Amino acid sequence: MPRIAVGGIHTECSTSSPALMHEEDFHVLRGPDLLGAAYFDFLPREGVEPVPLLHARAVPGGPVARATYDAFKAEFLDRLARALPLDGVYLAMHGAMHVAGMEDAEGDWIAAVRAVVGPDLPIATSYDLHGNVTQRIVDAIDIFSAYRTAPHIDVRETMRAAWEMLLRRLSGDERPGVVWVPVPLLLPGERSSTEDEPARSLYAALPEFDRRPGVWKADLMIGYVWADEPRATAAAVVTGTDLTATRAAAEEIAARFWAARDDFRFGPVTGPLAEMLDRAAASATAPVILADSGDNPTGGGVGDRADVLAALIARDWKGALIAGITDAPAVAACFAAGEGADLALRIGATLDPAGVSITTQARVLRLDDPGTEPERQAVVAIGGVTLVLAARRRPYHGIADFTRLGLDPKGARLLVVKSGYLSPELAPIANPGLMALTDGSVNQDIANLPNHRRRLRRLPYDPDAAFAPKGLASARFIR
Ligand SMILES: [Zn+2]
């Protein structure tokens, strides 16, 4: 029975965020807990032995502290070495981690895995399509699989595809390898949602490439734009057994993507905050769901900014629900005061002092204490605005996030969430959805992002550049 090690590290980091990630920011699965987790419940138990190592996953944020990364990596490699002999390795990665003081963190992790297992073992990886790929990564792996949807509704299928390609590799004589084609283009996810053209058609065409002889899986990486690092790039990445066919597929996907470069635009109605609030005020339908895009924690934003709250208070807005703002001191103050209490609160800019904060009177409507201090939440009323405060960084993108607090997202006239494109649960109830181009660590003003380390002419792209797709094969690809 083949023994396949399973684990990895999965997060996305904006280099504009000052909120460094530490061990406590990660949800860590070790050993048997990994196999018992819903995230990995696609792994079969018969005919193959998954060997769980360590999987660390965090809500996107700022760079990972070097000591945190080093500790996770050392533990992972130790568990890997002790699990030998193995027949393969499956790594469940995101691809856009940035470790303070380090370049190409996933390249470092995956190359270290390769060094432990030696040249003969196949390594399969799954990625978020917002991850960044490098030659170092491609040179260390045999199999690659990435999401084909954004918003991501094919996480499980993507992970399973990587796993099944690994089983296919182990069960026969076929020897897959990876070819990639970097494309000099860097788009935010909000302009490349697969719900909208042209990404919709580009991604819908990928299965056709999978069916070509000698090709196993063809993927298109949007890359991650908010990390100012040299590797940031879009790319086509294809796994196959026939080098010529695999390279041709990768080059064709890259060429199609490049040809569509002028057509990417925001899906929802998008504009400055004041204009979006004017539209919300004039809306005859509800709930208007407004995305506060610059501070979206699921894109790497800090999630502690009070820009929209301040704007709604200034407009004396009635009937808005904001979910939520991360502010541990404000949550602690609400817990100290108790439900029903009135108190003065300073809200915002607790993690990023350069952000926006306000001081205002609030009434505590509800306290939620799941057991640990970082999980605490408070619901407060500020005039006509209901605000959710969270002790830790987190999104409010699922209906259950609201119902837990006795809130009804459908019943709000205006619901404000920190988000880019709306999540699969909120998008269907938005009536309409609006996106505000607010400030923050994941600011959508891509052309004006600090750009000291990314390769030139990628933001979003140089309109005058000539681009000839060139497939770069893994050093492991059998020629
Ligand atoms: Zn993503």
Tab-separated table of C-alpha atoms and ligand atoms in Angstrom:
chain	number	residue	atom	x	y	z
A	1	MET	CA	0.000	0.000	0.000
A	2	PRO	CA	1.565	3.340	-1.026
A	3	ARG	CA	2.385	5.694	1.838
A	4	ILE	CA	1.805	9.356	0.957
A	5	ALA	CA	2.792	12.180	3.298
A	6	VAL	CA	0.222	15.004	3.574
A	7	GLY	CA	0.660	18.551	4.875
A	8	GLY	CA	1.790	22.054	3.990
A	9	ILE	CA	1.380	25.707	4.846
A	10	HIS	CA	-1.409	27.837	3.470
A	11	THR	CA	-1.750	31.605	3.667
A	12	GLU	CA	-1.625	34.816	1.617
A	13	CYS	CA	0.359	37.856	2.739
A	14	SER	CA	0.206	41.514	1.784
A	15	THR	CA	3.575	43.211	2.167
A	16	SER	CA	1.666	46.479	2.738
A	17	SER	CA	0.222	45.144	5.991
A	18	PRO	CA	2.096	45.864	9.231
A	19	ALA	CA	0.173	43.056	11.004
A	20	LEU	CA	2.802	40.298	11.130
A	21	MET	CA	1.413	36.765	11.445
A	22	HIS	CA	2.512	34.572	14.343
A	23	GLU	CA	1.864	30.995	15.354
A	24	GLU	CA	-1.420	31.857	17.087
A	25	ASP	CA	-2.800	33.202	13.810
A	26	PHE	CA	-2.624	29.732	12.245
A	27	HIS	CA	-5.052	26.857	12.490
A	28	VAL	CA	-2.662	23.945	12.823
A	29	LEU	CA	-3.501	20.303	12.144
A	30	ARG	CA	-1.049	17.649	13.240
A	31	GLY	CA	-0.994	13.887	12.839
A	32	PRO	CA	-4.400	12.192	13.246
A	33	ASP	CA	-6.210	15.554	13.641
A	34	LEU	CA	-5.261	16.315	10.049
A	35	LEU	CA	-6.931	13.160	8.743
A	36	GLY	CA	-9.996	13.856	10.871
A	37	ALA	CA	-10.394	17.422	9.594
A	38	ALA	CA	-13.156	18.226	7.094
A	39	TYR	CA	-10.562	20.030	4.950
A	40	PHE	CA	-8.824	16.714	4.233
A	41	ASP	CA	-11.788	14.350	4.323
A	42	PHE	CA	-11.453	13.586	0.608
A	43	LEU	CA	-8.375	11.487	1.374
A	44	PRO	CA	-9.187	7.792	0.916
A	45	ARG	CA	-8.448	5.263	3.644
A	46	GLU	CA	-8.391	2.158	1.470
A	47	GLY	CA	-5.686	1.028	-0.921
A	48	VAL	CA	-3.415	3.883	0.136
A	49	GLU	CA	-2.054	5.150	3.427
A	50	PRO	CA	-2.125	8.936	3.863
A	51	VAL	CA	0.583	9.854	6.384
A	52	PRO	CA	-0.467	13.097	8.091
A	53	LEU	CA	2.368	15.484	8.996
A	54	LEU	CA	1.439	19.113	9.730
A	55	HIS	CA	-0.823	21.586	7.973
A	56	ALA	CA	-0.820	25.244	9.061
A	57	ARG	CA	-3.446	27.559	7.626
A	58	ALA	CA	-4.214	31.195	8.371
A	59	VAL	CA	-6.648	33.858	7.233
A	60	PRO	CA	-4.621	36.015	4.798
A	61	GLY	CA	-2.787	38.900	6.439
A	62	GLY	CA	0.581	40.545	6.747
A	63	PRO	CA	3.931	38.784	6.365
A	64	VAL	CA	4.568	35.675	8.451
A	65	ALA	CA	7.119	36.292	11.213
A	66	ARG	CA	10.374	34.543	10.357
A	67	ALA	CA	10.532	32.629	13.646
A	68	THR	CA	6.979	31.346	13.117
A	69	TYR	CA	7.789	30.136	9.621
A	70	ASP	CA	11.052	28.548	10.737
A	71	ALA	CA	9.304	26.676	13.574
A	72	PHE	CA	6.562	25.295	11.282
A	73	LYS	CA	9.091	24.312	8.638
A	74	ALA	CA	11.395	22.579	11.133
A	75	GLU	CA	8.497	20.612	12.609
A	76	PHE	CA	7.202	19.668	9.172
A	77	LEU	CA	10.601	18.452	7.988
A	78	ASP	CA	11.157	16.544	11.209
A	79	ARG	CA	7.810	14.773	10.839
A	80	LEU	CA	8.587	14.114	7.171
A	81	ALA	CA	11.985	12.585	7.928
A	82	ARG	CA	10.468	10.374	10.615
A	83	ALA	CA	7.715	9.241	8.202
A	84	LEU	CA	10.222	7.801	5.711
A	85	PRO	CA	10.138	5.517	3.792
A	86	LEU	CA	7.357	7.093	1.731
A	87	ASP	CA	6.051	6.680	-1.815
A	88	GLY	CA	4.948	10.257	-2.404
A	89	VAL	CA	4.229	13.654	-0.871
A	90	TYR	CA	1.127	15.821	-1.227
A	91	LEU	CA	1.451	19.489	-0.226
A	92	ALA	CA	-1.700	21.607	0.217
A	93	MET	CA	-0.392	25.146	-0.303
A	94	HIS	CA	-1.838	28.588	-1.047
A	95	GLY	CA	1.170	30.030	-2.848
A	96	ALA	CA	1.140	33.682	-1.769
A	97	MET	CA	2.853	33.455	1.612
A	98	HIS	CA	5.443	36.111	2.327
A	99	VAL	CA	7.865	35.520	5.175
A	100	ALA	CA	9.512	38.611	6.616
A	101	GLY	CA	13.039	38.889	5.272
A	102	MET	CA	12.647	35.993	2.854
A	103	GLU	CA	11.907	35.611	-0.820
A	104	ASP	CA	9.808	32.834	-2.389
A	105	ALA	CA	8.738	31.221	0.883
A	106	GLU	CA	6.867	28.355	-0.812
A	107	GLY	CA	9.981	27.727	-2.922
A	108	ASP	CA	11.985	27.448	0.269
A	109	TRP	CA	9.462	25.056	1.849
A	110	ILE	CA	9.006	22.813	-1.195
A	111	ALA	CA	12.728	22.681	-2.022
A	112	ALA	CA	13.392	21.652	1.586
A	113	VAL	CA	10.848	18.845	1.237
A	114	ARG	CA	12.571	17.700	-1.935
A	115	ALA	CA	15.921	17.694	-0.136
A	116	VAL	CA	14.527	15.407	2.575
A	117	VAL	CA	12.772	12.897	0.299
A	118	GLY	CA	15.458	12.795	-2.409
A	119	PRO	CA	15.103	12.863	-6.187
A	120	ASP	CA	12.960	9.774	-6.763
A	121	LEU	CA	9.783	10.486	-4.817
A	122	PRO	CA	6.942	12.300	-6.609
A	123	ILE	CA	5.718	15.528	-5.011
A	124	ALA	CA	2.242	16.873	-5.844
A	125	THR	CA	1.044	20.342	-4.842
A	126	SER	CA	-2.292	22.112	-4.871
A	127	TYR	CA	-2.472	25.915	-5.031
A	128	ASP	CA	-4.829	28.841	-4.898
A	129	LEU	CA	-4.908	30.527	-8.311
A	130	HIS	CA	-3.794	33.696	-6.484
A	131	GLY	CA	-0.486	32.065	-5.623
A	132	ASN	CA	2.830	32.928	-7.225
A	133	VAL	CA	4.935	30.275	-8.912
A	134	THR	CA	8.707	30.254	-9.427
A	135	GLN	CA	11.217	28.117	-11.272
A	136	ARG	CA	12.471	26.882	-7.918
A	137	ILE	CA	9.015	25.535	-7.076
A	138	VAL	CA	8.502	23.998	-10.510
A	139	ASP	CA	11.946	22.356	-10.334
A	140	ALA	CA	11.057	20.607	-7.072
A	141	ILE	CA	7.623	19.195	-7.965
A	142	ASP	CA	6.101	16.651	-10.345
A	143	ILE	CA	2.414	17.515	-10.173
A	144	PHE	CA	0.550	20.838	-9.857
A	145	SER	CA	-3.138	21.627	-9.443
A	146	ALA	CA	-4.779	25.028	-8.897
A	147	TYR	CA	-8.293	26.343	-8.335
A	148	ARG	CA	-10.245	27.175	-11.467
A	149	THR	CA	-12.804	29.372	-9.755
A	150	ALA	CA	-12.673	32.746	-8.004
A	151	PRO	CA	-14.575	33.063	-5.694
A	152	HIS	CA	-13.114	29.650	-4.832
A	153	ILE	CA	-15.800	26.996	-4.965
A	154	ASP	CA	-13.573	24.172	-6.235
A	155	VAL	CA	-11.115	23.899	-3.349
A	156	ARG	CA	-11.905	20.267	-2.742
A	157	GLU	CA	-11.833	19.284	-6.434
A	158	THR	CA	-8.458	20.979	-6.804
A	159	MET	CA	-6.952	19.163	-3.834
A	160	ARG	CA	-8.433	15.877	-4.970
A	161	ALA	CA	-7.065	16.390	-8.491
A	162	ALA	CA	-3.530	16.770	-7.105
A	163	TRP	CA	-4.002	13.674	-4.968
A	164	GLU	CA	-5.414	11.599	-7.834
A	165	MET	CA	-2.617	12.596	-10.205
A	166	LEU	CA	-0.196	11.431	-7.529
A	167	LEU	CA	-1.989	8.053	-7.301
A	168	ARG	CA	-1.933	7.802	-11.099
A	169	ARG	CA	1.800	8.436	-11.054
A	170	LEU	CA	2.287	5.716	-8.423
A	171	SER	CA	0.084	3.144	-10.122
A	172	GLY	CA	1.709	3.030	-13.560
A	173	ASP	CA	4.708	3.826	-15.688
A	174	GLU	CA	3.742	7.402	-16.542
A	175	ARG	CA	6.117	10.083	-15.252
A	176	PRO	CA	4.463	13.513	-15.136
A	177	GLY	CA	6.308	16.798	-14.998
A	178	VAL	CA	5.423	20.492	-14.915
A	179	VAL	CA	5.889	23.299	-17.445
A	180	TRP	CA	5.103	26.924	-16.625
A	181	VAL	CA	4.912	30.153	-18.588
A	182	PRO	CA	5.164	33.406	-16.613
A	183	VAL	CA	2.910	36.087	-18.112
A	184	PRO	CA	3.937	39.743	-17.500
A	185	LEU	CA	0.605	40.721	-16.004
A	186	LEU	CA	-0.582	41.314	-12.417
A	187	LEU	CA	-4.293	41.730	-11.834
A	188	PRO	CA	-6.209	41.957	-8.582
A	189	GLY	CA	-8.628	39.083	-7.995
A	190	GLU	CA	-11.490	41.571	-8.199
A	191	ARG	CA	-10.780	42.165	-11.888
A	192	SER	CA	-10.285	38.495	-12.714
A	193	SER	CA	-13.259	36.758	-11.097
A	194	THR	CA	-14.291	33.647	-12.978
A	195	GLU	CA	-17.904	34.824	-12.627
A	196	ASP	CA	-17.078	37.533	-15.173
A	197	GLU	CA	-15.519	37.691	-18.608
A	198	PRO	CA	-12.870	37.235	-19.797
A	199	ALA	CA	-11.700	35.003	-16.922
A	200	ARG	CA	-14.910	33.002	-17.130
A	201	SER	CA	-14.170	31.794	-20.670
A	202	LEU	CA	-10.417	31.436	-20.119
A	203	TYR	CA	-11.014	29.095	-17.180
A	204	ALA	CA	-13.921	27.281	-18.837
A	205	ALA	CA	-11.500	26.303	-21.640
A	206	LEU	CA	-8.943	24.656	-19.328
A	207	PRO	CA	-10.583	21.186	-19.239
A	208	GLU	CA	-10.121	20.989	-23.021
A	209	PHE	CA	-6.368	21.101	-22.487
A	210	ASP	CA	-6.602	18.337	-19.869
A	211	ARG	CA	-8.009	16.025	-22.523
A	212	ARG	CA	-5.041	16.387	-24.865
A	213	PRO	CA	-2.768	13.342	-25.092
A	214	GLY	CA	0.212	13.748	-22.790
A	215	VAL	CA	-1.455	16.502	-20.712
A	216	TRP	CA	-2.862	15.816	-17.237
A	217	LYS	CA	-3.983	19.168	-15.873
A	218	ALA	CA	-3.755	22.720	-17.187
A	219	ASP	CA	-3.970	25.696	-14.845
A	220	LEU	CA	-3.911	29.466	-15.044
A	221	MET	CA	-2.478	31.451	-12.143
A	222	ILE	CA	-3.614	35.058	-11.653
A	223	GLY	CA	-0.865	35.483	-9.056
A	224	TYR	CA	-0.881	37.782	-6.039
A	225	VAL	CA	-0.542	41.490	-6.630
A	226	TRP	CA	-0.238	42.879	-3.069
A	227	ALA	CA	3.162	41.418	-2.269
A	228	ASP	CA	5.983	43.578	-3.545
A	229	GLU	CA	8.383	40.775	-4.381
A	230	PRO	CA	10.227	39.781	-7.555
A	231	ARG	CA	8.298	36.549	-8.084
A	232	ALA	CA	4.870	38.204	-8.378
A	233	THR	CA	3.462	37.200	-11.752
A	234	ALA	CA	0.587	35.555	-13.546
A	235	ALA	CA	1.437	32.204	-15.135
A	236	ALA	CA	0.134	29.194	-16.993
A	237	VAL	CA	1.168	25.990	-15.205
A	238	VAL	CA	0.582	22.599	-16.821
A	239	THR	CA	1.249	19.045	-15.636
A	240	GLY	CA	1.753	16.392	-18.279
A	241	THR	CA	3.837	13.436	-19.409
A	242	ASP	CA	4.698	14.626	-22.909
A	243	LEU	CA	7.014	17.617	-22.811
A	244	THR	CA	6.051	18.942	-26.252
A	245	ALA	CA	2.307	18.670	-25.614
A	246	THR	CA	2.591	20.052	-22.080
A	247	ARG	CA	4.684	23.009	-23.212
A	248	ALA	CA	2.325	23.732	-26.108
A	249	ALA	CA	-0.675	23.757	-23.760
A	250	ALA	CA	1.054	26.109	-21.311
A	251	GLU	CA	2.110	28.489	-24.079
A	252	GLU	CA	-1.368	28.532	-25.595
A	253	ILE	CA	-3.047	29.289	-22.245
A	254	ALA	CA	-0.522	32.071	-21.600
A	255	ALA	CA	-1.120	33.541	-25.063
A	256	ARG	CA	-4.900	33.507	-24.595
A	257	PHE	CA	-4.566	35.219	-21.222
A	258	TRP	CA	-2.266	37.883	-22.647
A	259	ALA	CA	-4.605	38.474	-25.586
A	260	ALA	CA	-7.451	39.194	-23.137
A	261	ARG	CA	-5.392	41.610	-20.990
A	262	ASP	CA	-7.377	44.736	-21.890
A	263	ASP	CA	-10.716	43.132	-21.079
A	264	PHE	CA	-10.377	42.540	-17.328
A	265	ARG	CA	-12.583	44.812	-15.231
A	266	PHE	CA	-14.372	44.898	-11.926
A	267	GLY	CA	-17.486	42.707	-11.858
A	268	PRO	CA	-19.783	44.670	-9.497
A	269	VAL	CA	-20.522	48.400	-9.664
A	270	THR	CA	-17.343	49.890	-8.236
A	271	GLY	CA	-16.246	53.381	-7.251
A	272	PRO	CA	-15.103	55.732	-4.499
A	273	LEU	CA	-16.794	55.269	-1.095
A	274	ALA	CA	-18.832	58.489	-1.250
A	275	GLU	CA	-20.235	57.575	-4.655
A	276	MET	CA	-21.086	54.031	-3.503
A	277	LEU	CA	-22.884	55.384	-0.413
A	278	ASP	CA	-24.878	57.773	-2.625
A	279	ARG	CA	-25.917	54.799	-4.714
A	280	ALA	CA	-26.781	52.768	-1.624
A	281	ALA	CA	-28.915	55.637	-0.285
A	282	ALA	CA	-30.791	55.847	-3.578
A	283	SER	CA	-31.332	52.109	-3.898
A	284	ALA	CA	-34.966	51.013	-4.048
A	285	THR	CA	-33.963	47.431	-3.288
A	286	ALA	CA	-32.250	45.785	-0.327
A	287	PRO	CA	-30.027	44.548	1.041
A	288	VAL	CA	-27.377	46.656	-0.633
A	289	ILE	CA	-24.141	44.811	0.152
A	290	LEU	CA	-21.142	47.108	0.080
A	291	ALA	CA	-17.651	45.630	-0.047
A	292	ASP	CA	-15.000	47.669	1.801
A	293	SER	CA	-12.357	46.343	-0.569
A	294	GLY	CA	-9.092	47.937	0.610
A	295	ASP	CA	-9.335	46.336	4.063
A	296	ASN	CA	-10.503	42.849	3.038
A	297	PRO	CA	-8.944	40.320	5.437
A	298	THR	CA	-9.397	37.437	2.987
A	299	GLY	CA	-7.122	39.238	0.517
A	300	GLY	CA	-4.464	40.150	3.087
A	301	GLY	CA	-6.055	43.355	4.400
A	302	VAL	CA	-5.775	44.141	8.095
A	303	GLY	CA	-9.527	44.380	8.735
A	304	ASP	CA	-9.263	47.004	11.501
A	305	ARG	CA	-10.169	50.167	9.611
A	306	ALA	CA	-13.168	52.347	10.485
A	307	ASP	CA	-13.394	54.334	7.222
A	308	VAL	CA	-16.889	53.173	6.288
A	309	LEU	CA	-18.179	53.422	9.876
A	310	ALA	CA	-16.948	57.023	10.046
A	311	ALA	CA	-18.588	57.842	6.710
A	312	LEU	CA	-21.933	56.342	7.779
A	313	ILE	CA	-21.889	58.223	11.100
A	314	ALA	CA	-21.064	61.460	9.241
A	315	ARG	CA	-24.125	60.845	7.053
A	316	ASP	CA	-26.288	60.019	10.088
A	317	TRP	CA	-27.158	56.771	8.304
A	318	LYS	CA	-30.123	54.709	9.538
A	319	GLY	CA	-30.347	50.967	9.085
A	320	ALA	CA	-26.828	49.785	8.283
A	321	LEU	CA	-25.063	46.659	9.517
A	322	ILE	CA	-21.255	46.590	9.437
A	323	ALA	CA	-19.562	43.200	9.851
A	324	GLY	CA	-17.115	43.651	11.077
A	325	ILE	CA	-14.141	45.560	12.393
A	326	THR	CA	-11.300	43.787	14.191
A	327	ASP	CA	-10.640	45.620	17.434
A	328	ALA	CA	-9.587	43.570	20.463
A	329	PRO	CA	-9.495	46.515	22.926
A	330	ALA	CA	-13.029	47.600	21.933
A	331	VAL	CA	-14.317	44.038	22.347
A	332	ALA	CA	-12.671	43.841	25.777
A	333	ALA	CA	-14.282	47.167	26.751
A	334	CYS	CA	-17.710	45.866	25.660
A	335	PHE	CA	-17.245	42.690	27.712
A	336	ALA	CA	-16.212	44.762	30.733
A	337	ALA	CA	-19.286	46.983	30.331
A	338	GLY	CA	-21.777	44.161	29.682
A	339	GLU	CA	-24.820	43.791	27.446
A	340	GLY	CA	-27.109	46.825	27.510
A	341	ALA	CA	-24.375	49.187	28.672
A	342	ASP	CA	-23.615	52.524	27.026
A	343	LEU	CA	-19.969	53.421	26.705
A	344	ALA	CA	-17.507	55.540	24.770
A	345	LEU	CA	-15.486	53.444	22.346
A	346	ARG	CA	-12.460	54.169	20.258
A	347	ILE	CA	-12.857	51.933	17.202
A	348	GLY	CA	-10.306	51.133	14.514
A	349	ALA	CA	-6.577	51.269	13.746
A	350	THR	CA	-5.545	48.954	16.577
A	351	LEU	CA	-3.358	46.763	14.337
A	352	ASP	CA	-2.349	49.299	11.707
A	353	PRO	CA	-1.819	52.678	13.401
A	354	ALA	CA	-1.848	54.313	9.952
A	355	GLY	CA	-5.489	53.309	9.534
A	356	VAL	CA	-8.677	55.180	10.400
A	357	SER	CA	-10.228	55.228	13.877
A	358	ILE	CA	-13.124	57.072	15.491
A	359	THR	CA	-14.273	57.671	19.053
A	360	THR	CA	-17.999	57.474	19.606
A	361	GLN	CA	-20.779	56.507	22.018
A	362	ALA	CA	-22.046	52.957	21.597
A	363	ARG	CA	-24.576	50.626	23.225
A	364	VAL	CA	-23.626	46.972	23.691
A	365	LEU	CA	-26.362	44.861	22.096
A	366	ARG	CA	-24.846	41.422	22.335
A	367	LEU	CA	-21.699	39.653	23.510
A	368	ASP	CA	-20.503	36.378	22.040
A	369	ASP	CA	-17.947	34.329	23.929
A	370	PRO	CA	-17.172	30.965	22.309
A	371	GLY	CA	-14.593	30.239	25.004
A	372	THR	CA	-11.327	31.895	24.105
A	373	GLU	CA	-10.548	35.580	24.130
A	374	PRO	CA	-9.496	35.839	20.441
A	375	GLU	CA	-12.852	34.369	19.395
A	376	ARG	CA	-14.899	36.973	21.268
A	377	GLN	CA	-17.250	39.262	19.387
A	378	ALA	CA	-19.458	42.171	20.385
A	379	VAL	CA	-22.433	43.677	18.558
A	380	VAL	CA	-22.920	47.379	19.279
A	381	ALA	CA	-25.336	50.080	18.165
A	382	ILE	CA	-23.972	53.468	17.145
A	383	GLY	CA	-26.908	55.678	16.207
A	384	GLY	CA	-28.577	53.905	13.291
A	385	VAL	CA	-25.607	51.641	12.624
A	386	THR	CA	-25.219	48.131	14.007
A	387	LEU	CA	-21.554	47.149	14.184
A	388	VAL	CA	-19.901	43.793	14.808
A	389	LEU	CA	-16.551	43.993	16.582
A	390	ALA	CA	-14.182	41.006	16.509
A	391	ALA	CA	-11.228	40.384	18.789
A	392	ARG	CA	-9.260	38.645	16.046
A	393	ARG	CA	-8.821	39.218	12.317
A	394	ARG	CA	-11.566	37.436	10.446
A	395	PRO	CA	-14.070	37.825	7.610
A	396	TYR	CA	-17.880	37.860	7.819
A	397	HIS	CA	-18.562	36.154	4.518
A	398	GLY	CA	-20.816	33.246	5.566
A	399	ILE	CA	-24.498	33.429	6.588
A	400	ALA	CA	-23.659	31.473	9.758
A	401	ASP	CA	-21.276	34.276	10.829
A	402	PHE	CA	-24.375	36.479	11.161
A	403	THR	CA	-26.980	34.045	12.472
A	404	ARG	CA	-24.625	33.116	15.313
A	405	LEU	CA	-24.949	36.716	16.482
A	406	GLY	CA	-28.701	36.888	15.960
A	407	LEU	CA	-28.227	39.088	12.880
A	408	ASP	CA	-30.010	38.736	9.553
A	409	PRO	CA	-27.913	39.886	6.586
A	410	LYS	CA	-30.980	39.777	4.333
A	411	GLY	CA	-32.894	42.115	6.637
A	412	ALA	CA	-30.391	44.976	6.508
A	413	ARG	CA	-30.999	47.952	4.240
A	414	LEU	CA	-27.239	48.272	3.869
A	415	LEU	CA	-24.764	45.549	4.820
A	416	VAL	CA	-21.088	46.523	4.815
A	417	VAL	CA	-18.509	43.725	4.725
A	418	LYS	CA	-14.759	43.813	4.353
A	419	SER	CA	-14.467	41.900	1.120
A	420	GLY	CA	-13.381	42.090	-2.481
A	421	TYR	CA	-15.771	40.295	-4.780
A	422	LEU	CA	-18.597	38.991	-2.603
A	423	SER	CA	-18.412	35.485	-1.185
A	424	PRO	CA	-20.485	32.633	-2.654
A	425	GLU	CA	-22.961	32.982	0.255
A	426	LEU	CA	-23.358	36.773	0.162
A	427	ALA	CA	-23.319	37.367	-3.601
A	428	PRO	CA	-26.730	35.694	-4.193
A	429	ILE	CA	-28.516	37.895	-1.614
A	430	ALA	CA	-26.917	41.212	-2.645
A	431	ASN	CA	-29.585	43.453	-4.113
A	432	PRO	CA	-27.448	45.054	-5.403
A	433	GLY	CA	-23.748	44.450	-4.618
A	434	LEU	CA	-21.402	47.444	-4.679
A	435	MET	CA	-17.641	47.626	-4.223
A	436	ALA	CA	-16.054	50.689	-2.623
A	437	LEU	CA	-12.474	51.495	-3.582
A	438	THR	CA	-11.383	52.123	-0.012
A	439	ASP	CA	-7.874	52.499	1.323
A	440	GLY	CA	-5.942	49.707	3.059
A	441	SER	CA	-3.324	46.994	2.608
A	442	VAL	CA	-5.130	45.502	-0.394
A	443	ASN	CA	-5.979	48.764	-2.122
A	444	GLN	CA	-7.412	48.205	-5.608
A	445	ASP	CA	-5.477	51.193	-6.989
A	446	ILE	CA	-2.983	48.754	-8.461
A	447	ALA	CA	-1.163	51.259	-10.646
A	448	ASN	CA	-0.148	53.241	-7.564
A	449	LEU	CA	0.954	50.409	-5.267
A	450	PRO	CA	4.507	50.706	-3.938
A	451	ASN	CA	6.508	48.784	-6.490
A	452	HIS	CA	10.155	48.484	-5.539
A	453	ARG	CA	10.770	44.776	-5.891
A	454	ARG	CA	8.249	43.403	-8.395
A	455	ARG	CA	9.598	43.000	-11.885
A	456	LEU	CA	9.022	46.132	-13.898
A	457	ARG	CA	6.060	46.514	-16.199
A	458	ARG	CA	3.795	43.982	-14.529
A	459	LEU	CA	1.363	46.380	-12.808
A	460	PRO	CA	-1.005	45.512	-14.314
A	461	TYR	CA	1.070	45.262	-17.496
A	462	ASP	CA	3.015	47.295	-19.989
A	463	PRO	CA	0.678	48.016	-22.923
A	464	ASP	CA	3.642	48.337	-25.268
A	465	ALA	CA	5.367	45.134	-24.228
A	466	ALA	CA	5.760	42.365	-26.753
A	467	PHE	CA	5.132	39.005	-25.166
A	468	ALA	CA	6.093	35.677	-26.708
A	469	PRO	CA	5.026	32.827	-24.400
A	470	LYS	CA	7.945	30.561	-23.573
A	471	GLY	CA	7.400	27.302	-21.716
A	472	LEU	CA	9.853	26.675	-18.891
A	473	ALA	CA	10.027	23.010	-17.962
A	474	SER	CA	10.781	21.601	-14.560
A	475	ALA	CA	14.347	20.370	-14.195
A	476	ARG	CA	12.673	17.080	-13.250
A	477	PHE	CA	10.708	16.765	-16.506
A	478	ILE	CA	11.925	13.601	-18.255
A	479	ARG	CA	13.025	14.685	-21.693
B	1	ZN	ZN	-7.491	33.136	-3.768
